[in-house]
Tab-separated table of C-alpha atoms and ligand atoms in Angstrom:
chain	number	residue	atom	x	y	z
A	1	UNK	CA	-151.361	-69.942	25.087
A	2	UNK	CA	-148.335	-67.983	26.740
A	3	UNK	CA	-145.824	-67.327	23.634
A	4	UNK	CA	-142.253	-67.865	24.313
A	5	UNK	CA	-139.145	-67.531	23.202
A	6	UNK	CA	-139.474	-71.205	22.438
A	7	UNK	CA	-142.819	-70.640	20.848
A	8	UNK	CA	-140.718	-68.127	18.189
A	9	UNK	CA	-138.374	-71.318	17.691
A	10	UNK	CA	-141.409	-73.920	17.207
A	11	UNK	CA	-142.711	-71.879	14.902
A	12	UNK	CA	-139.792	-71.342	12.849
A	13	UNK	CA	-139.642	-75.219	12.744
A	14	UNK	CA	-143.413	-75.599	11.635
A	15	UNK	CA	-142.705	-72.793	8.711
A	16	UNK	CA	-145.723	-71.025	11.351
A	17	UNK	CA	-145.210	-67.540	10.213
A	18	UNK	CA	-144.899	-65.231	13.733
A	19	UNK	CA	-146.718	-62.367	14.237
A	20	UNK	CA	-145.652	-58.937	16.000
A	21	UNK	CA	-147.260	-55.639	16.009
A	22	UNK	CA	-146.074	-52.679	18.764
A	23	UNK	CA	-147.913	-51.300	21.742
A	24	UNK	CA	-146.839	-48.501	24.130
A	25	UNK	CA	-149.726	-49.149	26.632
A	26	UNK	CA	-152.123	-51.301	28.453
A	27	UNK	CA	-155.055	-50.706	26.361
A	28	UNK	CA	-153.636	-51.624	23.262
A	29	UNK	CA	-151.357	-54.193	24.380
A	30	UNK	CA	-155.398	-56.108	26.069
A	31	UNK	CA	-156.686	-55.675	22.094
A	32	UNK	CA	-153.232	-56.321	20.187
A	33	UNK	CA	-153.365	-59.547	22.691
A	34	UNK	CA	-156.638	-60.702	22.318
A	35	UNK	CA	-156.199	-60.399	18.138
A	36	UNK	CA	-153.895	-63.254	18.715
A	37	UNK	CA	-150.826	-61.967	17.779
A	38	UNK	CA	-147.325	-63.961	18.720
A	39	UNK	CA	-145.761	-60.885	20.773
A	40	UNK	CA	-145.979	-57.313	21.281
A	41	UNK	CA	-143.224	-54.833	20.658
A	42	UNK	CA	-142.754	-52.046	22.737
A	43	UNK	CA	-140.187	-50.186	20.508
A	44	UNK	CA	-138.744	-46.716	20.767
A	45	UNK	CA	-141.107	-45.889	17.815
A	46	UNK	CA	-142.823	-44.774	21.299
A	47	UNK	CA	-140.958	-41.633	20.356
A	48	UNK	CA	-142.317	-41.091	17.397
A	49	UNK	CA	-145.864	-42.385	18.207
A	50	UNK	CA	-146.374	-41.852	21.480
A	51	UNK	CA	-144.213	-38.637	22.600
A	52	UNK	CA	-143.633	-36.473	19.060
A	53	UNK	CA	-140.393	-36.529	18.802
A	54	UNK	CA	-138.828	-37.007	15.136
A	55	UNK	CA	-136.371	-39.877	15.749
A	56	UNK	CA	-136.037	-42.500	18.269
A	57	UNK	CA	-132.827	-40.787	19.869
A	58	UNK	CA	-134.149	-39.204	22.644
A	59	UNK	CA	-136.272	-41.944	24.040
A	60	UNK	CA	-134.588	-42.938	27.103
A	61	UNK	CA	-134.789	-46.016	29.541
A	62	UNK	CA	-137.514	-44.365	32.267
A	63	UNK	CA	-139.744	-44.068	28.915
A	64	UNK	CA	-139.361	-47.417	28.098
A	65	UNK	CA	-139.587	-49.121	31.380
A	66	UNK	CA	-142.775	-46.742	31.835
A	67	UNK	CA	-144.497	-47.906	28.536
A	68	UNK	CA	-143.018	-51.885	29.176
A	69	UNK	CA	-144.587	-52.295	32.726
A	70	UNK	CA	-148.025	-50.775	31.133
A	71	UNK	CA	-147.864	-52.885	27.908
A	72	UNK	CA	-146.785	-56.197	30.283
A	73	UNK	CA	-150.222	-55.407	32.673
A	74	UNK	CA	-152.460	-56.186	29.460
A	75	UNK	CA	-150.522	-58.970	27.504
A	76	UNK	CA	-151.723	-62.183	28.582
A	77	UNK	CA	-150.386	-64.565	25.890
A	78	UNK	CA	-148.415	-62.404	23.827
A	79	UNK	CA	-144.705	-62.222	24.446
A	80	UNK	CA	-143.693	-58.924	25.401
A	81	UNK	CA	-140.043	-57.813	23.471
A	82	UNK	CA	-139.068	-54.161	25.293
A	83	UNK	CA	-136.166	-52.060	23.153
A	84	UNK	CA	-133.127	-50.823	24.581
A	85	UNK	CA	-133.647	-47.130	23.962
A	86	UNK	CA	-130.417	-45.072	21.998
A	87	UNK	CA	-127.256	-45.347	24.733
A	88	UNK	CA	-128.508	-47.974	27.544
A	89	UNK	CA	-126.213	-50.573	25.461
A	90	UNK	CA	-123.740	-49.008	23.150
A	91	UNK	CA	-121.389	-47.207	26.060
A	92	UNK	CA	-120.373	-50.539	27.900
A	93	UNK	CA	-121.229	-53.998	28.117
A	94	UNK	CA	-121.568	-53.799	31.920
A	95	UNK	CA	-124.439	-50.402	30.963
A	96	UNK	CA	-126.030	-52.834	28.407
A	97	UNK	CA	-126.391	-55.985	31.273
A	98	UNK	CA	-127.614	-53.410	33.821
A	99	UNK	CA	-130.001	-51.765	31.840
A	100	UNK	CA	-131.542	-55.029	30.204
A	101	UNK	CA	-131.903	-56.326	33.348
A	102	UNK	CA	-134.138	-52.849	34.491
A	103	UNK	CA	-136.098	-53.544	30.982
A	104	UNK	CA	-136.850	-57.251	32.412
A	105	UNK	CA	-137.090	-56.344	36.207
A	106	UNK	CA	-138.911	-52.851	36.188
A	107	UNK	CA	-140.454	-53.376	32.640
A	108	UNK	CA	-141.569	-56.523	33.161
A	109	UNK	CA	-140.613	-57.695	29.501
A	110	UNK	CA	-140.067	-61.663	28.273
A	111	UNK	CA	-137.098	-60.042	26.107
A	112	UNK	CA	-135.550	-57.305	25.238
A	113	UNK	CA	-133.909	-55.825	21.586
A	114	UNK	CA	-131.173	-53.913	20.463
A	115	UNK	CA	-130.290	-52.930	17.341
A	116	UNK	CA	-126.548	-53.647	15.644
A	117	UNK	CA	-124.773	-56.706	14.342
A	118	UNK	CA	-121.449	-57.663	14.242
A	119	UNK	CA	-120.327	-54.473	16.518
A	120	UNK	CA	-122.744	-55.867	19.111
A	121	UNK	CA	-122.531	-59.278	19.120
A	122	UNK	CA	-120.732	-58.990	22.368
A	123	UNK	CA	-122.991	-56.962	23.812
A	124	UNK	CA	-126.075	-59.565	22.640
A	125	UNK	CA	-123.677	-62.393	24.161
A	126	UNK	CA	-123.447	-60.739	27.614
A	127	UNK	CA	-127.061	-60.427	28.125
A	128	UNK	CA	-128.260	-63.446	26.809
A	129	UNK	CA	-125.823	-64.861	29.374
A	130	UNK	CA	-127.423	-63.306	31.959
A	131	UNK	CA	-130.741	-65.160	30.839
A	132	UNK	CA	-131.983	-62.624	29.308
A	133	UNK	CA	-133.023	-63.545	25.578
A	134	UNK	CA	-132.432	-60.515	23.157
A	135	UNK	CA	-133.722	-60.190	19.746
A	136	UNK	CA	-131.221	-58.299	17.213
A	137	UNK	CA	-132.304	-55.870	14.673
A	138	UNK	CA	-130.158	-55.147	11.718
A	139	UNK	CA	-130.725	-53.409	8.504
A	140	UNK	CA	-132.477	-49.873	8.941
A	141	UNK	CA	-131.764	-49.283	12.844
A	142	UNK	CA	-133.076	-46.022	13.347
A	143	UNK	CA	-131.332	-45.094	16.499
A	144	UNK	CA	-128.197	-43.848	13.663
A	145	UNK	CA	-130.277	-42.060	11.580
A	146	UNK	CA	-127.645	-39.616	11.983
A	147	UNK	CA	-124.781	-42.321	11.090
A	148	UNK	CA	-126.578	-43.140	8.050
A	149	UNK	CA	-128.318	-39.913	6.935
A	150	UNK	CA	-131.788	-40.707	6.701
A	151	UNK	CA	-133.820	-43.808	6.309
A	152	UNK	CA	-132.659	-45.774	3.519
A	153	UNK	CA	-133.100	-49.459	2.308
A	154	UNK	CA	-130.070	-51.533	3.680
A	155	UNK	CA	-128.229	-53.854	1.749
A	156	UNK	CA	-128.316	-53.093	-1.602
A	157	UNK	CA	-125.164	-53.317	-2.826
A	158	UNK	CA	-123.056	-56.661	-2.527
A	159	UNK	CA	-120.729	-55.464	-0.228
A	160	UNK	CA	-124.164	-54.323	1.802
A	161	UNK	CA	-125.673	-56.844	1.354
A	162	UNK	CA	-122.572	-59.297	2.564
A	163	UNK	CA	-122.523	-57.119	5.807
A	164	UNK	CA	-126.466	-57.758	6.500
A	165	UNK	CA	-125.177	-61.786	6.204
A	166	UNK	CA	-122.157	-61.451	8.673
A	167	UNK	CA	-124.283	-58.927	10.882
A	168	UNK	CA	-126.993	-61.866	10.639
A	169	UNK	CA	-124.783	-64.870	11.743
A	170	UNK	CA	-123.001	-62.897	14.203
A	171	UNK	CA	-125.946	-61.969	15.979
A	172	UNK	CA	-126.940	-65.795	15.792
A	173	UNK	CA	-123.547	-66.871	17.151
A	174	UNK	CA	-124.091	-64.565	19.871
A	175	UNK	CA	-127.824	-66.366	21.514
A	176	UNK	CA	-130.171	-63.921	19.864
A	177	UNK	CA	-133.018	-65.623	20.064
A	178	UNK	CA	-134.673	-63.548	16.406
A	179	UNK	CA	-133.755	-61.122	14.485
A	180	UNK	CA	-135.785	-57.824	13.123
A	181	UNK	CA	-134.396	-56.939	9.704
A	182	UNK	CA	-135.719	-53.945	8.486
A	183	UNK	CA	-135.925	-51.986	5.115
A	184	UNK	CA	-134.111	-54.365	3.144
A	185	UNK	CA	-134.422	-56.292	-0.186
A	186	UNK	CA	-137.081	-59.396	-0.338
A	187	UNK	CA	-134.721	-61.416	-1.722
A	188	UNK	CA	-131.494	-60.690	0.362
A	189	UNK	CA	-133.980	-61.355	3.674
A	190	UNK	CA	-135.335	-64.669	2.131
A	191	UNK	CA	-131.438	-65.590	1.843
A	192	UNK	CA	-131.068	-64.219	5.048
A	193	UNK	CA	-134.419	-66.116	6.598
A	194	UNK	CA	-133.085	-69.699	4.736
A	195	UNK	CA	-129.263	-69.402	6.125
A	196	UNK	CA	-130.522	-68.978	10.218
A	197	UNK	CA	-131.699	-71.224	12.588
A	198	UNK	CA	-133.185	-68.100	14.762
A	199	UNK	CA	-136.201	-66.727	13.191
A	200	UNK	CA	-136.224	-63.438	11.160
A	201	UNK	CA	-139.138	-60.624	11.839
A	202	UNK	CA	-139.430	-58.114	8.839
A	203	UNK	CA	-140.648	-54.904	8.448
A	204	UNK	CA	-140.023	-53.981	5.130
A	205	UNK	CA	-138.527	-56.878	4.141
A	206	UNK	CA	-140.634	-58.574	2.077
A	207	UNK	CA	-143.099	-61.915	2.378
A	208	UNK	CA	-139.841	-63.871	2.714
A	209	UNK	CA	-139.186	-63.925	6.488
A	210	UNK	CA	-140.287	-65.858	9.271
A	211	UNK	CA	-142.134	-63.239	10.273
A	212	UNK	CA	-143.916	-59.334	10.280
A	213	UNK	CA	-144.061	-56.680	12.368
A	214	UNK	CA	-145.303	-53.424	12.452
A	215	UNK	CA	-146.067	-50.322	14.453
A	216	UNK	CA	-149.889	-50.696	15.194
A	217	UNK	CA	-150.713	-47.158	14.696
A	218	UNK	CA	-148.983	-47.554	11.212
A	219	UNK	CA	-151.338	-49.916	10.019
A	220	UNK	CA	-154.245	-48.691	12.263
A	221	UNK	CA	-153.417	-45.291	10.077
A	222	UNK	CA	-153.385	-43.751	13.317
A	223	UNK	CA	-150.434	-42.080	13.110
A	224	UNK	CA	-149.910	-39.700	10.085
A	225	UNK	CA	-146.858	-37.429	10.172
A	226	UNK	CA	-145.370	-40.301	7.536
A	227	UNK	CA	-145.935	-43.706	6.053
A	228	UNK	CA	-143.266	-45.860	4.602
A	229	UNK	CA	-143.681	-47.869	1.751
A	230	UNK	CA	-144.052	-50.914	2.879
A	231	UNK	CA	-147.037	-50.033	5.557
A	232	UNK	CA	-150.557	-51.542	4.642
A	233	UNK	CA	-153.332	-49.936	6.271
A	234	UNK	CA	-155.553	-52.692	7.476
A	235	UNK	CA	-158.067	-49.735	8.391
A	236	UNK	CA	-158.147	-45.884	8.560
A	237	UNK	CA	-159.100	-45.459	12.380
A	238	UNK	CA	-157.797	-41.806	11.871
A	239	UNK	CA	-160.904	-41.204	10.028
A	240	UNK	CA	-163.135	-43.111	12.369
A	241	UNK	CA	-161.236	-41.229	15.467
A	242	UNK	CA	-162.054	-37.332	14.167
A	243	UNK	CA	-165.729	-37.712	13.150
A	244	UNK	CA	-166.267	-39.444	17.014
A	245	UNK	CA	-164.750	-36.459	17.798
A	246	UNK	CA	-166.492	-33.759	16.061
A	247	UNK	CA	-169.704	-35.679	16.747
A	248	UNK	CA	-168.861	-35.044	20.544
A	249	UNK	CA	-168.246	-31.828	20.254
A	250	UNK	CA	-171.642	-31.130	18.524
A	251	UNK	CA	-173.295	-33.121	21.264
A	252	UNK	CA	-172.265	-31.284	24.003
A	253	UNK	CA	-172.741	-27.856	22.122
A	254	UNK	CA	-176.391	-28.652	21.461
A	255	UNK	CA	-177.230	-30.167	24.749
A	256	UNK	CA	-177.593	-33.620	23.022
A	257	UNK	CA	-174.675	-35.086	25.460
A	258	UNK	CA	-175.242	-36.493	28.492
A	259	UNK	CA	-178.766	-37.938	27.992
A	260	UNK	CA	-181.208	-39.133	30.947
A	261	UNK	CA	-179.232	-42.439	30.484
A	262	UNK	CA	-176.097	-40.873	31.457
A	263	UNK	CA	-176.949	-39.447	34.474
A	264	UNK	CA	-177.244	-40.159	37.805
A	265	UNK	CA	-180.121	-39.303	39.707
A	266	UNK	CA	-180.666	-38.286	43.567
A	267	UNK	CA	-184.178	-37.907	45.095
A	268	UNK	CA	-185.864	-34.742	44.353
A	269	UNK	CA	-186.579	-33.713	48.543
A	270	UNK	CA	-182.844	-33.522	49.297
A	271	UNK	CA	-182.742	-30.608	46.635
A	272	UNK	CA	-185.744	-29.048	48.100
A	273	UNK	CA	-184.325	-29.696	51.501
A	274	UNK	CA	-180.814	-28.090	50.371
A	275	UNK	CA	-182.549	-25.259	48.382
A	276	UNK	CA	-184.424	-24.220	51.556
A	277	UNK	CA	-181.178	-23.756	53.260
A	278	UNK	CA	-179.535	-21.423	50.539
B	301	KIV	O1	-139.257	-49.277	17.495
B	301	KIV	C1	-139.890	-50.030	16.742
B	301	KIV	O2	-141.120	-49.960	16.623
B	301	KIV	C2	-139.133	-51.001	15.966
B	301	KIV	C3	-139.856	-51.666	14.827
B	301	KIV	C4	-139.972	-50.708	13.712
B	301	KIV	C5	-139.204	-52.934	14.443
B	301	KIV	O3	-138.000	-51.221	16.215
């Protein structure tokens, strides 16, 4: 069944919990799809994951409409959220409708997200007017890793943790249609999760939301330069990956790799024929 926007509200209703996991292309996005899963992310963790860089800063909107379109080709049912890379939306409003639009046009995303509360509630309102539905993402935003000097849990303190709340209903107030909160305390996100009527997506946020997501090749322990606390690895393909490897390798070395069943054949007079020739 196609997942929606409306499908995120439903489920909210139902106390469904929502899954998400990311994808950058169109071979994960056929598997992450065909686990089930509510939607597929493709998030600027693409710069991390996909492109080795050490932040998300320089990921920039050809990347992501490169990555959406592939992701979109292999997501049947799965709704497919595309983020607004680090300055398509914080330099104007009018940059931020534009380049949401390119995200749902040339991307082919069902939504888009951005991350920022109460300093972008504007920003969420214009798009959303423009029919495109935007999910927020407060909390840890990694784009201002700079701003904030690393990647620390949000919200900690009361006067943090009243800012999460105002970002939260401001971005609600605005038409986003979820919210990600990331890295901050259980409890603060199940206060969060009980004061909205939009549904909340954590990632490092504890069991209390409406729902998880996480970058696949997190939990797939396919990507190992760092893991945050709150990762599970649901299996260590890493492992799995580098002895297929090394097993190749071997193969090939010891003429093991290609067998008779790997080859195709041609009838043995057109080599004699050719060989005459030479
Ligand atoms: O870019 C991303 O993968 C994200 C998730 C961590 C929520 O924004």
């Amino acid at each position: 069944m196609k997942n929606s926007v409306v499908t995120f509200q439903e489920m909210k209703a139902k106390g469904e919990k929502i899954t998400m996991l990311t994808a950058y292309d169109y071979s994960t996005a056929k598997l992450v799809d065909a686990a089930g899963i509510n939607s597929i992310l493709v998030g600027d963790s693409l710069g991390n994951v996909v492109l080795g860089y050490e932040n998300t800063v320089s990921v920039t909107m050809e990347d992501m409409i490169h990555h959406g379109a592939a992701v979109a080709r292999g997501a049947k049912d799965a709704l497919v959220v595309i983020d607004m890379p680090f300055m398509s939306y914080q330099t104007s409003t009018y940059d931020a409708v534009v380049n949401a639009g390119r995200l749902m046009k040339e991307g082919h995303g069902g939504a888009v997200k951005l991350e920022g509360g109460v300093e972008f509630a504007e920003v969420i309102r214009a798009i959303t007017r423009a029919s495109i539905p935007v999910c927020a993402h407060i909390g840890l935003t990694p784009q201002s890793v700079h701003a904030f000097g690393g990647y620390k849990v949000q919200g900690k303190t009361y006067d943090a943790a009243k800012k999460l709340l105002e970002d939260a209903y401001a971005v609600q107030d605005a038409g986003a249609f979820a919210v990600v909160l990331e890295c901050v305390p259980a409890k603060l996100a199940e206060l969060v999760t009980k004061e909205l009527r939009i549904p909340t997506i954590g990632i490092g946020a504890g069991a209390g939301t409406d729902g998880q997501v996480l970058v696949y090749a997190d939990m797939l322990a396919l990507f190992s330069d760092y893991k945050p606390k709150f990762v599970k690895q649901f299996a260590n393909l890493s492992e799995e990956v580098v002895s297929a490897f090394k097993a190749y390798d071997e193969e090939v070395k010891s003429g093991v790799y290609p067998a008779q069943e790997h080859t195709y054949k041609i009838d043995d007079e057109v080599i004699e024929a050719l060989k005459k020739e030479l």
